[in-house]
PDB file of C-alpha atoms in Angstrom:
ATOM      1  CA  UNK A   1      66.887  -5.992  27.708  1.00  0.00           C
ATOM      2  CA  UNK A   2      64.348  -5.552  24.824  1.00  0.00           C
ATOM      3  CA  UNK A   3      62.160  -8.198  23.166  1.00  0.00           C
ATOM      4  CA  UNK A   4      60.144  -7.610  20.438  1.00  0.00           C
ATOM      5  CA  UNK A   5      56.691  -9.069  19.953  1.00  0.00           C
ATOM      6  CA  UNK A   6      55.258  -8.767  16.612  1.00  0.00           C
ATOM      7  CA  UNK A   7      51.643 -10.570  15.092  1.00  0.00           C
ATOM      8  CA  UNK A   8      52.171 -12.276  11.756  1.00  0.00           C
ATOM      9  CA  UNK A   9      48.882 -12.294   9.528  1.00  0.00           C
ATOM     10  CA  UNK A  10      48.059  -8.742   8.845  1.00  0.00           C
ATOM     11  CA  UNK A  11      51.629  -7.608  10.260  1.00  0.00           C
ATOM     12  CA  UNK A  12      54.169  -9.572   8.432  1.00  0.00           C
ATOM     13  CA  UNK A  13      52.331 -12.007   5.594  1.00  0.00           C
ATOM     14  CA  UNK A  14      48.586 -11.461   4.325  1.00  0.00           C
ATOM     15  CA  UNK A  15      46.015 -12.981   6.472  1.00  0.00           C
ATOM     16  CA  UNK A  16      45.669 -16.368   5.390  1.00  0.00           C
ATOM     17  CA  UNK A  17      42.201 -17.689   5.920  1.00  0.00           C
ATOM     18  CA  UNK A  18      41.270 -14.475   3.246  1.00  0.00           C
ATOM     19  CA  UNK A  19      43.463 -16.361   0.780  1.00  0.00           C
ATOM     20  CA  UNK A  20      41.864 -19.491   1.633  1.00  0.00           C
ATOM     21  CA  UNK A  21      38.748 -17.920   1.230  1.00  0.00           C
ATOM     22  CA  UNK A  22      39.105 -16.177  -2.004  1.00  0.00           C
ATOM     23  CA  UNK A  23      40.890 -19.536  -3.534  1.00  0.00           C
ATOM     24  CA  UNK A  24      38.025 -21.906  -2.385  1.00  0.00           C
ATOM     25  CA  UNK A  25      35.216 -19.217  -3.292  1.00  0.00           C
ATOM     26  CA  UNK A  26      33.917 -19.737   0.239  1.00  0.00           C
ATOM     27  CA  UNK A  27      32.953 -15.620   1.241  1.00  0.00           C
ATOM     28  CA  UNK A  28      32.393 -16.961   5.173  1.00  0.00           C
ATOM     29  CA  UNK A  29      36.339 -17.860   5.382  1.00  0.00           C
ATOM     30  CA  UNK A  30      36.915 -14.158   5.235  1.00  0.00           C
ATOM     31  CA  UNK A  31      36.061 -13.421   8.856  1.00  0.00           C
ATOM     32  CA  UNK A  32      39.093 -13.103  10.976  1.00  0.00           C
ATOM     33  CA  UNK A  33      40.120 -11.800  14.620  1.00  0.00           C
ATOM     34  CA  UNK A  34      39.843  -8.357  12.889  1.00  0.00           C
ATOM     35  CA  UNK A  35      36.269  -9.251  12.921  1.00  0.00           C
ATOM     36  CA  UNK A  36      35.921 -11.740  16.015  1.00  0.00           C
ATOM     37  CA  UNK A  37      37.217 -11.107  19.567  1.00  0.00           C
ATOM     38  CA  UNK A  38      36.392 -14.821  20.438  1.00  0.00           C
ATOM     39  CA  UNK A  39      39.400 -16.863  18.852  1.00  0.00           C
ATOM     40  CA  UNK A  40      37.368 -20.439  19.545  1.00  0.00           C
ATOM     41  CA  UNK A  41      34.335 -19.262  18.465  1.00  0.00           C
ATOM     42  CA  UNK A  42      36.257 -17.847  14.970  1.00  0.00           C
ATOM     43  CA  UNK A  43      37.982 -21.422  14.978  1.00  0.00           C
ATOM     44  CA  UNK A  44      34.789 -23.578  15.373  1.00  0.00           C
ATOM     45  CA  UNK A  45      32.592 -21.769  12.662  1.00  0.00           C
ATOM     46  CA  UNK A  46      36.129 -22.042  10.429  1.00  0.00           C
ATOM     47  CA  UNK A  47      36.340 -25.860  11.256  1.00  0.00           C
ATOM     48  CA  UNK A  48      32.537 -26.219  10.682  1.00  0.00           C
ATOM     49  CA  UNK A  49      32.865 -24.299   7.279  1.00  0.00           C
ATOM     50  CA  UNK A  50      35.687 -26.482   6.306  1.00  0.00           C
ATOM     51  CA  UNK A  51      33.686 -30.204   6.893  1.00  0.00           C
ATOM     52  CA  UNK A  52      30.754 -28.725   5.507  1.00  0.00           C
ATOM     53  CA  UNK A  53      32.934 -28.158   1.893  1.00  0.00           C
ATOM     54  CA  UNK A  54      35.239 -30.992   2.589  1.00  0.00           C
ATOM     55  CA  UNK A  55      38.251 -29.509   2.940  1.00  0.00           C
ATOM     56  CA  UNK A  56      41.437 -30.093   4.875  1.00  0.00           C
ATOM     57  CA  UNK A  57      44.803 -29.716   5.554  1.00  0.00           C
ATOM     58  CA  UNK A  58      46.639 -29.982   2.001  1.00  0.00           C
ATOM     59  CA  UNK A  59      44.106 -27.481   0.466  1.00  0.00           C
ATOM     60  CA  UNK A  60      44.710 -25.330   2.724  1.00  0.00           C
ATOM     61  CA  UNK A  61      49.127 -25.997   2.925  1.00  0.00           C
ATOM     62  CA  UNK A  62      48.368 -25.633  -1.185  1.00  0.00           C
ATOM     63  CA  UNK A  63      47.310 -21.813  -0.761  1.00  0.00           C
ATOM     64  CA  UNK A  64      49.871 -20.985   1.918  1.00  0.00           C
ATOM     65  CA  UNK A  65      52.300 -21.952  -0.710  1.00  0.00           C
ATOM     66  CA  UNK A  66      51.447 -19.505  -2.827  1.00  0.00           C
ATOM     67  CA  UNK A  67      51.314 -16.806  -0.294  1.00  0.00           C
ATOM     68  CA  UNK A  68      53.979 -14.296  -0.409  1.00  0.00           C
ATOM     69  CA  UNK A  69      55.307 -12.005   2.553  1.00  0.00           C
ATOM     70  CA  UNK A  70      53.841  -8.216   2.292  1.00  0.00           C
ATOM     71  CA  UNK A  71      56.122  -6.156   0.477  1.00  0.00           C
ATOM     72  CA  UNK A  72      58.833  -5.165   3.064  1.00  0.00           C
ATOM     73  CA  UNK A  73      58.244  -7.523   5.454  1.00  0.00           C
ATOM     74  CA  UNK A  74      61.258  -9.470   5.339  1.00  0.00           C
ATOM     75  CA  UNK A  75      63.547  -6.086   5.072  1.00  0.00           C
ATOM     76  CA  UNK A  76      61.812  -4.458   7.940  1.00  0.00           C
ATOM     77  CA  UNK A  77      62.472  -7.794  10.274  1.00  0.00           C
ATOM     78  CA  UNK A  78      65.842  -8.515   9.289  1.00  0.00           C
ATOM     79  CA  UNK A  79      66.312  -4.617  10.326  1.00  0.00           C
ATOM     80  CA  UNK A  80      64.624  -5.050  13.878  1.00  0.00           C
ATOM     81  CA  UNK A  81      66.522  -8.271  14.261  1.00  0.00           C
ATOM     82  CA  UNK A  82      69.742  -6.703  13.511  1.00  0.00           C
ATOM     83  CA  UNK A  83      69.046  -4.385  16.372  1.00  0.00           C
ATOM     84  CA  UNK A  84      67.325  -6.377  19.143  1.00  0.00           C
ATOM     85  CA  UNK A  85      65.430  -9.798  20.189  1.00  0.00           C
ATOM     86  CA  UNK A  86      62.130 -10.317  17.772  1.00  0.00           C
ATOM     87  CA  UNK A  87      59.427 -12.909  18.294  1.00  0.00           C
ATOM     88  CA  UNK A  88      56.738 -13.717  16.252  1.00  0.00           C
ATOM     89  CA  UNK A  89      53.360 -14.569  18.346  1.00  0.00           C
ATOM     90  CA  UNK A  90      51.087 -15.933  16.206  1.00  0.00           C
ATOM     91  CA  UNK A  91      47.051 -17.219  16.579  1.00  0.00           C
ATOM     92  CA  UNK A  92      48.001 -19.570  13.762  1.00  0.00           C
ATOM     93  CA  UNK A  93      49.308 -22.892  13.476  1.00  0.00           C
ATOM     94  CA  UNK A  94      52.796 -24.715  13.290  1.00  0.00           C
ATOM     95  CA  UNK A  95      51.212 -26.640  10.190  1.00  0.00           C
ATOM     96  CA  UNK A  96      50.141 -23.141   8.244  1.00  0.00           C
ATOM     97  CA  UNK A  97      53.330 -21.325   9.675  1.00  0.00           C
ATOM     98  CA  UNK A  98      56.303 -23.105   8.459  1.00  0.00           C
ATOM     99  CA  UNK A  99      57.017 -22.101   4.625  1.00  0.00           C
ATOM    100  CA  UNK A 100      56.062 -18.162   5.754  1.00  0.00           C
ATOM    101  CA  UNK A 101      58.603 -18.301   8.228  1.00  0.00           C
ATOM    102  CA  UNK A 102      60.886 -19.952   5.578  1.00  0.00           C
ATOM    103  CA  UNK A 103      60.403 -16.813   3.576  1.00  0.00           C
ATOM    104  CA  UNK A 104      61.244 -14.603   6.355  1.00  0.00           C
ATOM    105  CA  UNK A 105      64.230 -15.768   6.723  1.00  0.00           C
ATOM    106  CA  UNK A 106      63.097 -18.304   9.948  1.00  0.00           C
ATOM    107  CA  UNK A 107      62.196 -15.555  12.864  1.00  0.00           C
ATOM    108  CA  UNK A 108      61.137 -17.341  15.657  1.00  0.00           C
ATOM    109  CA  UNK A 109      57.692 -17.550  16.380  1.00  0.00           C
ATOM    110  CA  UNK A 110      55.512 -19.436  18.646  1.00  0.00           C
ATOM    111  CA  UNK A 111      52.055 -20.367  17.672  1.00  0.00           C
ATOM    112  CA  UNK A 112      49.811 -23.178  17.994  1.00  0.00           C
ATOM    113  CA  UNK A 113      48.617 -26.276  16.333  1.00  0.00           C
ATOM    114  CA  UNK A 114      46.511 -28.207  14.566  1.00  0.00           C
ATOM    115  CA  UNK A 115      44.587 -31.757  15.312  1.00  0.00           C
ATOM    116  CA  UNK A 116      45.031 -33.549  11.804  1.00  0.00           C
ATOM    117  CA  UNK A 117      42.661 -36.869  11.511  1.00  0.00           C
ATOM    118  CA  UNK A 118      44.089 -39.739   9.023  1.00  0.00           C
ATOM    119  CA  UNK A 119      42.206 -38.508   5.934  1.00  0.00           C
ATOM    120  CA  UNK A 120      43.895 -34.439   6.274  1.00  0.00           C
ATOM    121  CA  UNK A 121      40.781 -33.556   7.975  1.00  0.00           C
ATOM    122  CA  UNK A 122      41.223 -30.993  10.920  1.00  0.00           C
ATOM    123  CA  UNK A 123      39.298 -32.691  13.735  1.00  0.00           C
ATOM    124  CA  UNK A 124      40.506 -29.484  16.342  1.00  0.00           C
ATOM    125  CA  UNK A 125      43.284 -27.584  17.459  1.00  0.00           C
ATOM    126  CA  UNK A 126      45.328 -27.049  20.592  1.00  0.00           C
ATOM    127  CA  UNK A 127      46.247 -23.699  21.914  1.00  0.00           C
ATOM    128  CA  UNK A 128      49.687 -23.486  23.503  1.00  0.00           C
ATOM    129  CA  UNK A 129      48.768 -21.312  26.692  1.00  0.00           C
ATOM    130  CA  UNK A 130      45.511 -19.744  27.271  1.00  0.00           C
ATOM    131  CA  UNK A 131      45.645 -15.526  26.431  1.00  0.00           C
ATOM    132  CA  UNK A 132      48.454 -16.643  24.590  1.00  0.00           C
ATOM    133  CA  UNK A 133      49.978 -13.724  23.537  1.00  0.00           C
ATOM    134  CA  UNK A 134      49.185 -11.766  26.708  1.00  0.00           C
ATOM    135  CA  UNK A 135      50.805 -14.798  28.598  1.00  0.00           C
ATOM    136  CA  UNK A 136      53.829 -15.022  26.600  1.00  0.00           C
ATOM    137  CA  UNK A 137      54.427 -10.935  27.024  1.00  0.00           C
ATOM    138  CA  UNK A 138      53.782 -11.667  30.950  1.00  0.00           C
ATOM    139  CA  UNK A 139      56.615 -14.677  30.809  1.00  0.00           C
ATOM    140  CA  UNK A 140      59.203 -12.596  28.746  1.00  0.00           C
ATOM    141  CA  UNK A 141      58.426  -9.985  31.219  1.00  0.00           C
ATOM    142  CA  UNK A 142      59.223 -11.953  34.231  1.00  0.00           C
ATOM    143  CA  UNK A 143      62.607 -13.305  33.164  1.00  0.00           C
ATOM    144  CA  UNK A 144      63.555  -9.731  32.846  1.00  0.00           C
ATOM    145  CA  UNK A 145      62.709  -8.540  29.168  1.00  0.00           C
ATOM    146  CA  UNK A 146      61.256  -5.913  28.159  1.00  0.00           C
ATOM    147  CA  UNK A 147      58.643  -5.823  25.698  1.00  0.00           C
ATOM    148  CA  UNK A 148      57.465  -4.099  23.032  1.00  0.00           C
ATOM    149  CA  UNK A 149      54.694  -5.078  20.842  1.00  0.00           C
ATOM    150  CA  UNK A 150      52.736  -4.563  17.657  1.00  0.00           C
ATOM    151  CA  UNK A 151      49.664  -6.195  16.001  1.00  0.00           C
ATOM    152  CA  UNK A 152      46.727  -5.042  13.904  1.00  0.00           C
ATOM    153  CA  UNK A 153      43.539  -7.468  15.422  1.00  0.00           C
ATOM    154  CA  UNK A 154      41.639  -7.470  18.813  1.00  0.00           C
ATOM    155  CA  UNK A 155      43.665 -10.543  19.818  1.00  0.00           C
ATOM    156  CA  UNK A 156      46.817  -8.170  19.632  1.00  0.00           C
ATOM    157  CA  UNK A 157      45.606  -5.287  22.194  1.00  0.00           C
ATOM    158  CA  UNK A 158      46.055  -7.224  24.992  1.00  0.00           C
ATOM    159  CA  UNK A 159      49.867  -7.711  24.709  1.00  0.00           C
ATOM    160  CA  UNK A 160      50.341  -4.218  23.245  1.00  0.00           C
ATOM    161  CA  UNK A 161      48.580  -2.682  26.300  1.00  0.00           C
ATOM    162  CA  UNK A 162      50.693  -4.677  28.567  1.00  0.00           C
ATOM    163  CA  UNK A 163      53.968  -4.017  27.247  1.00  0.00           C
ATOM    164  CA  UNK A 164      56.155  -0.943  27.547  1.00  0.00           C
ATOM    165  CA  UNK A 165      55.426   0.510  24.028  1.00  0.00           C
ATOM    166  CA  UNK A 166      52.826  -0.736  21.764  1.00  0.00           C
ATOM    167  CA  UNK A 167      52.142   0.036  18.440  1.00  0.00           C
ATOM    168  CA  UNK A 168      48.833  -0.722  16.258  1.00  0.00           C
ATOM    169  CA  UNK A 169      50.360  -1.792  12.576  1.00  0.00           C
ATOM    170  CA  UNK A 170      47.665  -1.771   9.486  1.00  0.00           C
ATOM    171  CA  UNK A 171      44.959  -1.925  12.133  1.00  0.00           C
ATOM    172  CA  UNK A 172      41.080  -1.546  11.670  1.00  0.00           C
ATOM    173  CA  UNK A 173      39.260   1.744  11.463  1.00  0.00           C
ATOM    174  CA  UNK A 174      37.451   0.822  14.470  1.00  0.00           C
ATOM    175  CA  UNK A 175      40.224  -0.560  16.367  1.00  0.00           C
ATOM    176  CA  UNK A 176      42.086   2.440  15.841  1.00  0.00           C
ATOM    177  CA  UNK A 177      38.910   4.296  17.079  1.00  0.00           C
ATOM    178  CA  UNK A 178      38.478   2.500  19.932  1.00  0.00           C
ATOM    179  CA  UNK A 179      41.900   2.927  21.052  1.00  0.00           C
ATOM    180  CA  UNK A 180      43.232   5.952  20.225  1.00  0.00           C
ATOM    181  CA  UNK A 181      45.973   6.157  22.797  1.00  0.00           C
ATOM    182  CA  UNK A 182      47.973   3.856  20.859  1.00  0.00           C
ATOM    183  CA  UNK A 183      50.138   5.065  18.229  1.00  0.00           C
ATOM    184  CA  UNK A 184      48.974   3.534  14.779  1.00  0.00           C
ATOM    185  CA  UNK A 185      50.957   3.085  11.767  1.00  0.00           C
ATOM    186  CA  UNK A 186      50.603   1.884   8.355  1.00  0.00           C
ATOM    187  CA  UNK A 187      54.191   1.422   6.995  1.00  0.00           C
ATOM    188  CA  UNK A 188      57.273  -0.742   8.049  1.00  0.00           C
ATOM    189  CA  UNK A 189      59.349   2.146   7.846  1.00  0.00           C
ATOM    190  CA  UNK A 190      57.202   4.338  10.495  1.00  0.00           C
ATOM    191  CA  UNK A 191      56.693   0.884  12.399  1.00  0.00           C
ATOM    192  CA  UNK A 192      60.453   0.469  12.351  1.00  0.00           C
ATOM    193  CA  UNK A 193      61.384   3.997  13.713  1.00  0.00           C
ATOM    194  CA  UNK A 194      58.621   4.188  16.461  1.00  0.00           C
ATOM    195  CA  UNK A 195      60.442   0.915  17.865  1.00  0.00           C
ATOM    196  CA  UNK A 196      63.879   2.298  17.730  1.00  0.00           C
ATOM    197  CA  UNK A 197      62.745   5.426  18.924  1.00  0.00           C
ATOM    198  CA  UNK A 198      61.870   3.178  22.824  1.00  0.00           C
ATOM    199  CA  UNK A 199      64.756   0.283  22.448  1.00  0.00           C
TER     200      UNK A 199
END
């Protein structure tokens, strides 16, 4: 049986801490896994860029809203989920995820969260398994799925490599470079016929 594991920012909805960043004004908000391998070290110069300015939780919710899926998105995942098991695995957080996933149509996705002091500041953040999209490939994997997996940042190639297909989607140049053995693509409709093409 096949399962599906897709990233969301970059994949399926724009990357939000670049919206964030271009609705605050705040150029250092930009930088994303595309740019940083580390995940905690992205996460603690976001959270330290975010008490420095003052900003929180609601600011950030108040951009999401306005965030639309990339055009296709939704079509190209209600395709794949008419035809096998799809999971989102997601770097973000349950607080940022919600009203995307509303306008996906509510995939499943698991993803982590966010540590929320009284005032909407965000004192931290918990991780739901460490490697967490490598580890969730690895669990699918040992109940008996099969996966195949698609992303477009360096937190992605680890649960690409290990699945049985993998598929770079709207990647980097120098990702792409740097691995060229996996098949890259730039449009849902390529995306969508490389996976049926190995379910």
């Amino acid at each position: 049986m096949n399962i599906v594991c897709l990233d969301m920012e970059g994949v399926l909805v724009p990357e939000i801490w670049i919206a964030f960043s271009e609705a605050t004004g705040i150029p250092e908000l930009r930088r994303t896994t595309r740019d940083e391998p580390d995940y905690d070290k992205l996460m603690a110069y976001r959270l330290g860029i975010l008490k420095e300015h003052g900003l929180g939780l609601k600011e950030i919710q108040e951009t999401i809203a306005k965030i639309d899926p990339m055009p296709g998105a939704r079509e190209f995942l209600d395709e794949l989920r008419s035809l096998t098991q799809v999971l989102i695995l997601s770097d973000t957080f349950e607080q940022f995820a919600k009203p995307l996933m509303e306008k996906l149509g509510w995939p499943t996705i698991f993803c982590n969260t966010l540590e929320v002091g009284p005032g909407g500041g965000i004192t931290g953040y918990r991780m739901r398994c460490e490697k967490s999209k490598l580890t969730t490939v690895r669990a699918l994997q040992s109940i008996g799925f099969e996966t195949i997996a698609s992303g477009d940042s360096f937190n992605d190639l680890a649960m690409i490599q290990a699945s049985k297909a993998g598929f770079l989607f709207r990647s980097t140049e120098q990702i792409k470079a740097d691995h060229p053995e996996l098949p890259a693509y730039e449009e849902f409709g390529d995306l969508l016929d490389a996976i049926k093409a190995v379910l």
